[in-house]
Amino acid sequence: MLKKLLYTTLFALTLSSCNDDTLDDVNKNPNATETPLAPYLLTGTLKQGADLYWGDGNNFNSSLLFVQHWAKIQYTEPDRYDVSNTSFTSLWNTGYATLVTDLNTIINFPADQANSNYKGIALTLRSWTFLLLTDAYGNIPYKEAGLKVTPAYNTQKEVYTGLLEDLKQAQSLLSSANGTVTGDLVYKGDIAKWKKFVNSLRLRIALRISDREPALAKQAAIDATSDAGGLISSNAETFKFTYITSPQQNPASAWFETRDDFRISKTMVDKLYELSDPRLPVYAQLPSDASVGKYVGGANGLSNSDANSQGFAKTSKPGTYFLTSSSPAVIASYSETLFNLAEAVARGYISGDAEQYYKNAITASFIQFGITDATAISNYLNQATVKYDASNYAKSIGTQKWIAFYGQGLDAFTEWRRLDYPVLKAGPATVLDGQIPSRFFYPGTEQSLNRDSYQAAVANQGKDLLTTKLWFDIK
């Protein structure tokens, strides 16, 4: 009995000698870091942002269909706009819960954890994320995003103007003298290129607000184009995420490995044939049935049976350029920047030659897709149907920008709504009374988890419908 009592006493003494720190050490994961590191957060947000922009939910299963770059040959519900408020959740959920959250972490790091360049890059990427969100949904949580569980929504005007200020601040944070950056899979820590990307985004936003706030748009365009940092000025400076092999592969590549439900749109193929456009063999594959002998697009907005009847072997898949494991996710191209300069000149915001910027933009798109033959480019530009029309710059720029944006569904969708060209027609089995969507639904969870803010946003913007036009889209 005395021996048992002695053992019990010794055991109790042993337990009492264990302090909280020891117990905490037992529960620590030796392979995990308790403090996130800026380089890893930057790498993660770049990869996740590229996946979000180029993935199925926001790109080829929605916006690429709306602008008739791609079409569905089976499972055609998204191509008929037969969708719900659960269809567009990934942009919202990942945008806020992952991208904005992780970028805010970098922005709020003390200086010894993230230098000013990390913070400038994070603020730039956060601005890009908010831009995608407001372009797609309209009014969104912006100023209170990441600060409150039920954040208020800001109007689209407030978001755009706020982003212009955020990007101005990002520009001031970026300097080659402010320290090195690692974890940057896009520009490899080249701060000069980041500064150009910032100004190119500022010019993009200036045009977003141009039909509503022309005076502010003009000043924003002047600020962006006169900044010493410059703009994206070559294809080598295009902002793009380059994938590698599986599992870190291009989302479209992963999709097409196991599924066969998309084709290039007949609308795009017909337009490229009409213009004798040498990008057609890049944008599309020949049908697997060799007897067809030409590129054939799939019609948009068909019933499942009618879509199937076009023939899987007799229609063209998107080009292999977009479907390899390492196909790049282009986010801001040199071509887009030149088109934006052409429009800024056409609107009288800045000085320059709008027609020459327009020609240079088309040329940059050709080179981006590997077409470098000077004669082919010249012949294309000299066609009457391609030549710049100063009396209707929106048609010239809008049509060619729509072609050049092939694969970049979210931005193609925004610019098509803003410029109203080319004229697109909803397919015969679509469910919106002949209309094409003008926005994404808000996720259904907003109605239950952030009800008051959601209702205030809808009261300000209009009903939460696919056909409700956003603030920037005045026509």
Short mmCIF file of N, CA, C and O in Angstrom, two decimals, residues 165-273:
data_model
loop_
_atom_site.label_atom_id
_atom_site.label_comp_id
_atom_site.label_asym_id
_atom_site.label_seq_id
_atom_site.Cartn_x
_atom_site.Cartn_y
_atom_site.Cartn_z
N GLU A 165 -7.22 55.04 -56.44
CA GLU A 165 -6.40 55.55 -55.33
C GLU A 165 -5.48 54.47 -54.78
O GLU A 165 -4.32 54.72 -54.45
N ASP A 166 -6.00 53.25 -54.66
CA ASP A 166 -5.17 52.14 -54.17
C ASP A 166 -3.98 51.90 -55.09
O ASP A 166 -2.85 51.65 -54.63
N LEU A 167 -4.21 51.96 -56.39
CA LEU A 167 -3.13 51.72 -57.34
C LEU A 167 -2.13 52.87 -57.34
O LEU A 167 -0.92 52.65 -57.56
N LYS A 168 -2.60 54.06 -57.08
CA LYS A 168 -1.68 55.19 -56.93
C LYS A 168 -0.77 54.95 -55.72
O LYS A 168 0.45 55.21 -55.76
N GLN A 169 -1.35 54.45 -54.64
CA GLN A 169 -0.56 54.14 -53.45
C GLN A 169 0.41 53.00 -53.73
O GLN A 169 1.58 53.03 -53.31
N ALA A 170 -0.06 51.96 -54.45
CA ALA A 170 0.82 50.84 -54.80
C ALA A 170 2.02 51.32 -55.59
O ALA A 170 3.16 50.88 -55.36
N GLN A 171 1.78 52.24 -56.51
CA GLN A 171 2.87 52.78 -57.31
C GLN A 171 3.90 53.47 -56.43
O GLN A 171 5.12 53.34 -56.66
N SER A 172 3.45 54.16 -55.41
CA SER A 172 4.37 54.87 -54.53
C SER A 172 5.19 53.91 -53.65
O SER A 172 6.27 54.28 -53.18
N LEU A 173 4.66 52.72 -53.42
CA LEU A 173 5.37 51.74 -52.60
C LEU A 173 6.44 50.97 -53.37
O LEU A 173 7.37 50.42 -52.78
N LEU A 174 6.29 50.92 -54.68
CA LEU A 174 7.17 50.12 -55.52
C LEU A 174 8.40 50.91 -55.95
O LEU A 174 8.30 51.96 -56.56
N SER A 175 9.57 50.36 -55.62
CA SER A 175 10.83 50.99 -56.02
C SER A 175 11.94 49.95 -55.96
O SER A 175 11.97 49.12 -55.03
N SER A 176 12.82 49.99 -56.91
CA SER A 176 13.95 49.05 -56.91
C SER A 176 14.83 49.24 -55.69
O SER A 176 15.62 48.35 -55.34
N ALA A 177 14.70 50.39 -55.01
CA ALA A 177 15.51 50.66 -53.82
C ALA A 177 14.85 50.14 -52.54
O ALA A 177 15.44 50.25 -51.46
N ASN A 178 13.64 49.57 -52.66
CA ASN A 178 12.89 49.19 -51.46
C ASN A 178 13.01 47.72 -51.10
O ASN A 178 12.19 47.20 -50.35
N GLY A 179 14.02 47.05 -51.60
CA GLY A 179 14.26 45.66 -51.21
C GLY A 179 13.88 44.67 -52.29
O GLY A 179 13.13 44.97 -53.21
N THR A 180 14.41 43.46 -52.14
CA THR A 180 14.16 42.40 -53.12
C THR A 180 12.86 41.66 -52.80
O THR A 180 12.36 41.68 -51.68
N VAL A 181 12.33 41.00 -53.82
CA VAL A 181 11.10 40.22 -53.70
C VAL A 181 11.35 38.82 -54.24
O VAL A 181 11.86 38.66 -55.35
N THR A 182 11.02 37.81 -53.44
CA THR A 182 11.07 36.43 -53.91
C THR A 182 9.65 35.87 -53.86
O THR A 182 8.75 36.44 -53.26
N GLY A 183 9.45 34.74 -54.52
CA GLY A 183 8.11 34.15 -54.58
C GLY A 183 7.26 34.71 -55.70
O GLY A 183 6.09 34.37 -55.82
N ASP A 184 7.85 35.56 -56.54
CA ASP A 184 7.12 36.20 -57.64
C ASP A 184 7.27 35.34 -58.89
O ASP A 184 8.29 35.40 -59.58
N LEU A 185 6.24 34.57 -59.21
CA LEU A 185 6.30 33.66 -60.35
C LEU A 185 5.92 34.33 -61.67
O LEU A 185 5.94 33.67 -62.71
N VAL A 186 5.59 35.61 -61.64
CA VAL A 186 5.22 36.31 -62.87
C VAL A 186 6.37 37.17 -63.38
O VAL A 186 6.86 36.97 -64.49
N TYR A 187 6.82 38.10 -62.57
CA TYR A 187 7.86 39.04 -63.00
C TYR A 187 9.21 38.79 -62.35
O TYR A 187 10.14 39.58 -62.53
N LYS A 188 9.32 37.70 -61.58
CA LYS A 188 10.60 37.31 -60.98
C LYS A 188 11.24 38.44 -60.17
O LYS A 188 12.46 38.61 -60.16
N GLY A 189 10.41 39.21 -59.50
CA GLY A 189 10.92 40.28 -58.66
C GLY A 189 11.35 41.52 -59.39
O GLY A 189 11.97 42.41 -58.78
N ASP A 190 11.02 41.63 -60.68
CA ASP A 190 11.38 42.82 -61.46
C ASP A 190 10.38 43.93 -61.15
O ASP A 190 9.27 43.97 -61.70
N ILE A 191 10.77 44.85 -60.29
CA ILE A 191 9.86 45.90 -59.81
C ILE A 191 9.47 46.84 -60.94
O ILE A 191 8.34 47.37 -60.96
N ALA A 192 10.36 47.08 -61.90
CA ALA A 192 10.03 47.96 -63.02
C ALA A 192 8.83 47.42 -63.79
O ALA A 192 7.97 48.20 -64.25
N LYS A 193 8.75 46.11 -63.96
CA LYS A 193 7.62 45.51 -64.66
C LYS A 193 6.35 45.62 -63.83
O LYS A 193 5.25 45.84 -64.38
N TRP A 194 6.45 45.48 -62.53
CA TRP A 194 5.27 45.64 -61.67
C TRP A 194 4.72 47.06 -61.78
O TRP A 194 3.51 47.27 -61.81
N LYS A 195 5.61 48.03 -61.83
CA LYS A 195 5.17 49.41 -61.95
C LYS A 195 4.41 49.63 -63.26
O LYS A 195 3.43 50.38 -63.32
N LYS A 196 4.85 48.97 -64.32
CA LYS A 196 4.16 49.08 -65.60
C LYS A 196 2.78 48.40 -65.54
O LYS A 196 1.80 48.91 -66.11
N PHE A 197 2.72 47.28 -64.85
CA PHE A 197 1.43 46.60 -64.69
C PHE A 197 0.46 47.48 -63.92
O PHE A 197 -0.74 47.59 -64.27
N VAL A 198 0.94 48.14 -62.88
CA VAL A 198 0.08 49.03 -62.09
C VAL A 198 -0.53 50.11 -62.99
O VAL A 198 -1.74 50.36 -62.96
N ASN A 199 0.30 50.77 -63.77
CA ASN A 199 -0.21 51.85 -64.63
C ASN A 199 -1.15 51.32 -65.71
O ASN A 199 -2.11 52.00 -66.09
N SER A 200 -0.90 50.12 -66.19
CA SER A 200 -1.79 49.53 -67.19
C SER A 200 -3.15 49.24 -66.59
O SER A 200 -4.19 49.40 -67.25
N LEU A 201 -3.19 48.81 -65.31
CA LEU A 201 -4.47 48.62 -64.62
C LEU A 201 -5.17 49.95 -64.41
O LEU A 201 -6.40 50.04 -64.54
N ARG A 202 -4.42 50.99 -64.10
CA ARG A 202 -5.03 52.31 -63.92
C ARG A 202 -5.69 52.78 -65.22
O ARG A 202 -6.80 53.35 -65.20
N LEU A 203 -5.03 52.54 -66.34
CA LEU A 203 -5.61 52.91 -67.63
C LEU A 203 -6.85 52.07 -67.92
O LEU A 203 -7.86 52.59 -68.43
N ARG A 204 -6.81 50.80 -67.58
CA ARG A 204 -7.98 49.93 -67.77
C ARG A 204 -9.18 50.47 -67.00
O ARG A 204 -10.30 50.55 -67.52
N ILE A 205 -8.96 50.84 -65.74
CA ILE A 205 -10.06 51.33 -64.91
C ILE A 205 -10.55 52.69 -65.40
O ILE A 205 -11.75 52.98 -65.36
N ALA A 206 -9.64 53.52 -65.90
CA ALA A 206 -10.05 54.81 -66.45
C ALA A 206 -11.10 54.62 -67.54
O ALA A 206 -12.10 55.36 -67.61
N LEU A 207 -10.91 53.63 -68.38
CA LEU A 207 -11.88 53.37 -69.45
C LEU A 207 -13.14 52.71 -68.93
O LEU A 207 -14.23 52.90 -69.49
N ARG A 208 -13.05 51.95 -67.84
CA ARG A 208 -14.25 51.37 -67.25
C ARG A 208 -15.24 52.46 -66.86
O ARG A 208 -16.45 52.30 -66.98
N ILE A 209 -14.73 53.59 -66.36
CA ILE A 209 -15.62 54.64 -65.85
C ILE A 209 -15.88 55.73 -66.88
O ILE A 209 -16.58 56.70 -66.60
N SER A 210 -15.36 55.56 -68.09
CA SER A 210 -15.35 56.65 -69.08
C SER A 210 -16.74 57.11 -69.50
O SER A 210 -16.95 58.30 -69.77
N ASP A 211 -17.71 56.21 -69.58
CA ASP A 211 -19.05 56.60 -70.01
C ASP A 211 -19.86 57.25 -68.89
O ASP A 211 -20.86 57.90 -69.15
N ARG A 212 -19.42 57.03 -67.65
CA ARG A 212 -20.13 57.59 -66.49
C ARG A 212 -19.45 58.84 -65.93
O ARG A 212 -20.12 59.79 -65.52
N GLU A 213 -18.14 58.81 -65.87
CA GLU A 213 -17.37 59.89 -65.25
C GLU A 213 -16.25 60.31 -66.20
O GLU A 213 -15.06 60.07 -65.93
N PRO A 214 -16.58 60.94 -67.32
CA PRO A 214 -15.55 61.24 -68.32
C PRO A 214 -14.43 62.15 -67.82
O PRO A 214 -13.27 61.96 -68.20
N ALA A 215 -14.74 63.12 -66.98
CA ALA A 215 -13.69 64.01 -66.48
C ALA A 215 -12.71 63.26 -65.59
O ALA A 215 -11.48 63.41 -65.71
N LEU A 216 -13.24 62.45 -64.69
CA LEU A 216 -12.39 61.64 -63.82
C LEU A 216 -11.61 60.61 -64.63
O LEU A 216 -10.42 60.36 -64.37
N ALA A 217 -12.27 60.02 -65.64
CA ALA A 217 -11.60 59.04 -66.50
C ALA A 217 -10.44 59.68 -67.24
O ALA A 217 -9.36 59.09 -67.36
N LYS A 218 -10.65 60.88 -67.73
CA LYS A 218 -9.59 61.57 -68.46
C LYS A 218 -8.39 61.82 -67.57
O LYS A 218 -7.24 61.57 -67.96
N GLN A 219 -8.64 62.29 -66.35
CA GLN A 219 -7.52 62.55 -65.44
C GLN A 219 -6.80 61.26 -65.07
O GLN A 219 -5.57 61.23 -64.97
N ALA A 220 -7.57 60.20 -64.85
CA ALA A 220 -6.96 58.91 -64.52
C ALA A 220 -6.11 58.40 -65.68
O ALA A 220 -5.02 57.83 -65.46
N ALA A 221 -6.58 58.60 -66.91
CA ALA A 221 -5.80 58.17 -68.09
C ALA A 221 -4.52 58.99 -68.21
O ALA A 221 -3.45 58.45 -68.52
N ILE A 222 -4.63 60.29 -67.96
CA ILE A 222 -3.45 61.14 -68.00
C ILE A 222 -2.45 60.72 -66.93
O ILE A 222 -1.24 60.59 -67.18
N ASP A 223 -2.95 60.47 -65.72
CA ASP A 223 -2.07 60.05 -64.63
C ASP A 223 -1.36 58.74 -64.95
O ASP A 223 -0.17 58.59 -64.71
N ALA A 224 -2.11 57.80 -65.50
CA ALA A 224 -1.53 56.48 -65.80
C ALA A 224 -0.49 56.55 -66.89
O ALA A 224 0.57 55.91 -66.81
N THR A 225 -0.78 57.33 -67.93
CA THR A 225 0.12 57.35 -69.09
C THR A 225 1.30 58.30 -68.91
O THR A 225 2.30 58.18 -69.63
N SER A 226 1.21 59.22 -67.97
CA SER A 226 2.31 60.15 -67.74
C SER A 226 3.21 59.74 -66.59
O SER A 226 4.26 60.35 -66.37
N ASP A 227 2.82 58.73 -65.85
CA ASP A 227 3.63 58.27 -64.72
C ASP A 227 4.98 57.76 -65.20
O ASP A 227 5.07 57.08 -66.24
N ALA A 228 6.01 58.06 -64.45
CA ALA A 228 7.37 57.69 -64.85
C ALA A 228 7.58 56.19 -64.93
O ALA A 228 8.50 55.73 -65.62
N GLY A 229 6.71 55.41 -64.27
CA GLY A 229 6.85 53.96 -64.32
C GLY A 229 6.53 53.36 -65.66
O GLY A 229 6.95 52.25 -65.97
N GLY A 230 5.77 54.09 -66.50
CA GLY A 230 5.43 53.61 -67.83
C GLY A 230 4.31 52.59 -67.82
O GLY A 230 3.71 52.30 -66.79
N LEU A 231 4.02 52.05 -69.00
CA LEU A 231 2.98 51.05 -69.20
C LEU A 231 3.61 49.78 -69.76
O LEU A 231 4.77 49.79 -70.19
N ILE A 232 2.85 48.69 -69.75
CA ILE A 232 3.32 47.47 -70.42
C ILE A 232 3.65 47.84 -71.86
O ILE A 232 2.81 48.37 -72.59
N SER A 233 4.88 47.57 -72.29
CA SER A 233 5.35 48.10 -73.58
C SER A 233 5.92 47.03 -74.51
O SER A 233 6.53 47.36 -75.52
N SER A 234 5.70 45.77 -74.19
CA SER A 234 6.11 44.69 -75.09
C SER A 234 5.42 43.41 -74.64
O SER A 234 4.93 43.32 -73.49
N ASN A 235 5.40 42.42 -75.51
CA ASN A 235 4.82 41.13 -75.11
C ASN A 235 5.61 40.49 -73.99
O ASN A 235 5.05 39.70 -73.21
N ALA A 236 6.88 40.81 -73.88
CA ALA A 236 7.71 40.27 -72.80
C ALA A 236 7.27 40.78 -71.44
O ALA A 236 7.60 40.18 -70.41
N GLU A 237 6.52 41.88 -71.43
CA GLU A 237 6.05 42.46 -70.17
C GLU A 237 4.60 42.13 -69.86
O GLU A 237 4.05 42.58 -68.85
N THR A 238 3.97 41.34 -70.71
CA THR A 238 2.61 40.90 -70.46
C THR A 238 2.52 40.23 -69.10
O THR A 238 3.39 39.44 -68.73
N PHE A 239 1.47 40.56 -68.34
CA PHE A 239 1.28 39.93 -67.04
C PHE A 239 0.59 38.59 -67.25
O PHE A 239 -0.58 38.53 -67.61
N LYS A 240 1.33 37.52 -67.04
CA LYS A 240 0.78 36.18 -67.25
C LYS A 240 1.41 35.21 -66.26
O LYS A 240 2.54 35.37 -65.84
N PHE A 241 0.63 34.20 -65.92
CA PHE A 241 1.11 33.13 -65.05
C PHE A 241 1.36 31.91 -65.93
O PHE A 241 0.44 31.43 -66.60
N THR A 242 2.58 31.42 -65.94
CA THR A 242 2.92 30.27 -66.78
C THR A 242 2.92 29.01 -65.93
O THR A 242 3.66 28.89 -64.95
N TYR A 243 2.07 28.08 -66.30
CA TYR A 243 1.94 26.83 -65.57
C TYR A 243 3.07 25.86 -65.94
O TYR A 243 3.86 26.11 -66.86
N ILE A 244 3.13 24.76 -65.19
CA ILE A 244 4.13 23.72 -65.50
C ILE A 244 3.38 22.42 -65.76
O ILE A 244 2.43 22.42 -66.54
N THR A 245 3.79 21.34 -65.15
CA THR A 245 3.16 20.05 -65.41
C THR A 245 2.16 19.72 -64.30
O THR A 245 2.13 20.37 -63.25
N SER A 246 1.35 18.71 -64.56
CA SER A 246 0.36 18.26 -63.58
C SER A 246 1.06 17.92 -62.26
O SER A 246 2.15 17.34 -62.27
N PRO A 247 0.50 18.29 -61.11
CA PRO A 247 -0.83 18.89 -60.92
C PRO A 247 -0.84 20.42 -61.01
O PRO A 247 -1.90 21.01 -60.86
N GLN A 248 0.32 21.04 -61.23
CA GLN A 248 0.36 22.51 -61.33
C GLN A 248 0.18 22.93 -62.78
O GLN A 248 1.00 23.64 -63.35
N GLN A 249 -0.91 22.49 -63.38
CA GLN A 249 -1.12 22.69 -64.80
C GLN A 249 -2.22 23.69 -65.08
O GLN A 249 -3.00 24.05 -64.20
N ASN A 250 -2.28 24.15 -66.31
CA ASN A 250 -3.33 25.05 -66.74
C ASN A 250 -4.70 24.40 -66.49
O ASN A 250 -4.89 23.23 -66.81
N PRO A 251 -5.67 25.15 -65.91
CA PRO A 251 -6.97 24.55 -65.60
C PRO A 251 -7.69 23.97 -66.82
O PRO A 251 -8.37 22.95 -66.70
N ALA A 252 -7.56 24.61 -67.98
CA ALA A 252 -8.22 24.08 -69.17
C ALA A 252 -7.60 22.76 -69.59
O ALA A 252 -8.29 21.83 -70.04
N SER A 253 -6.29 22.65 -69.44
CA SER A 253 -5.60 21.40 -69.75
C SER A 253 -6.13 20.28 -68.87
O SER A 253 -6.43 19.18 -69.35
N ALA A 254 -6.25 20.55 -67.57
CA ALA A 254 -6.75 19.52 -66.66
C ALA A 254 -8.17 19.12 -67.02
O ALA A 254 -8.53 17.94 -66.98
N TRP A 255 -8.99 20.10 -67.40
CA TRP A 255 -10.39 19.82 -67.75
C TRP A 255 -10.47 18.90 -68.97
O TRP A 255 -11.21 17.92 -68.98
N PHE A 256 -9.72 19.23 -70.02
CA PHE A 256 -9.83 18.49 -71.27
C PHE A 256 -9.18 17.11 -71.19
O PHE A 256 -9.38 16.29 -72.09
N GLU A 257 -8.44 16.83 -70.14
CA GLU A 257 -7.88 15.48 -69.98
C GLU A 257 -8.97 14.46 -69.73
O GLU A 257 -8.82 13.28 -70.07
N THR A 258 -10.07 14.88 -69.11
CA THR A 258 -11.11 13.93 -68.72
C THR A 258 -12.49 14.25 -69.30
O THR A 258 -13.40 13.45 -69.15
N ARG A 259 -12.64 15.42 -69.95
CA ARG A 259 -13.96 15.80 -70.44
C ARG A 259 -13.88 16.33 -71.85
O ARG A 259 -12.83 16.80 -72.30
N ASP A 260 -15.02 16.29 -72.53
CA ASP A 260 -15.08 16.75 -73.92
C ASP A 260 -16.42 17.44 -74.15
O ASP A 260 -17.28 16.94 -74.87
N ASP A 261 -16.60 18.61 -73.52
CA ASP A 261 -17.89 19.27 -73.64
C ASP A 261 -17.81 20.70 -74.16
O ASP A 261 -18.81 21.41 -74.15
N PHE A 262 -16.63 21.14 -74.64
CA PHE A 262 -16.49 22.49 -75.18
C PHE A 262 -15.97 22.46 -76.60
O PHE A 262 -15.18 21.59 -76.98
N ARG A 263 -16.41 23.45 -77.38
CA ARG A 263 -15.88 23.70 -78.71
C ARG A 263 -15.63 25.21 -78.85
O ARG A 263 -16.20 26.01 -78.10
N ILE A 264 -14.80 25.59 -79.78
CA ILE A 264 -14.72 27.00 -80.11
C ILE A 264 -16.07 27.42 -80.68
O ILE A 264 -16.75 26.64 -81.35
N SER A 265 -16.48 28.63 -80.38
CA SER A 265 -17.80 29.10 -80.82
C SER A 265 -17.84 29.33 -82.32
O SER A 265 -16.88 29.82 -82.93
N LYS A 266 -18.96 29.00 -82.91
CA LYS A 266 -19.20 29.28 -84.32
C LYS A 266 -19.09 30.78 -84.59
O LYS A 266 -18.61 31.20 -85.66
N THR A 267 -19.51 31.60 -83.63
CA THR A 267 -19.43 33.05 -83.80
C THR A 267 -17.99 33.49 -84.02
O THR A 267 -17.71 34.31 -84.92
N MET A 268 -17.09 32.96 -83.24
CA MET A 268 -15.68 33.32 -83.38
C MET A 268 -15.10 32.76 -84.68
O MET A 268 -14.39 33.47 -85.41
N VAL A 269 -15.38 31.50 -84.98
CA VAL A 269 -14.84 30.90 -86.20
C VAL A 269 -15.32 31.66 -87.43
O VAL A 269 -14.53 31.97 -88.34
N ASP A 270 -16.60 31.97 -87.47
CA ASP A 270 -17.14 32.69 -88.63
C ASP A 270 -16.49 34.06 -88.79
O ASP A 270 -16.19 34.50 -89.91
N LYS A 271 -16.26 34.75 -87.68
CA LYS A 271 -15.63 36.07 -87.75
C LYS A 271 -14.18 35.95 -88.23
O LYS A 271 -13.72 36.76 -89.07
N LEU A 272 -13.46 34.95 -87.76
CA LEU A 272 -12.07 34.78 -88.18
C LEU A 272 -11.97 34.39 -89.65
O LEU A 272 -11.08 34.86 -90.37
N TYR A 273 -12.90 33.58 -90.12
CA TYR A 273 -12.94 33.26 -91.56
C TYR A 273 -13.27 34.52 -92.37
O TYR A 273 -12.68 34.79 -93.42
#
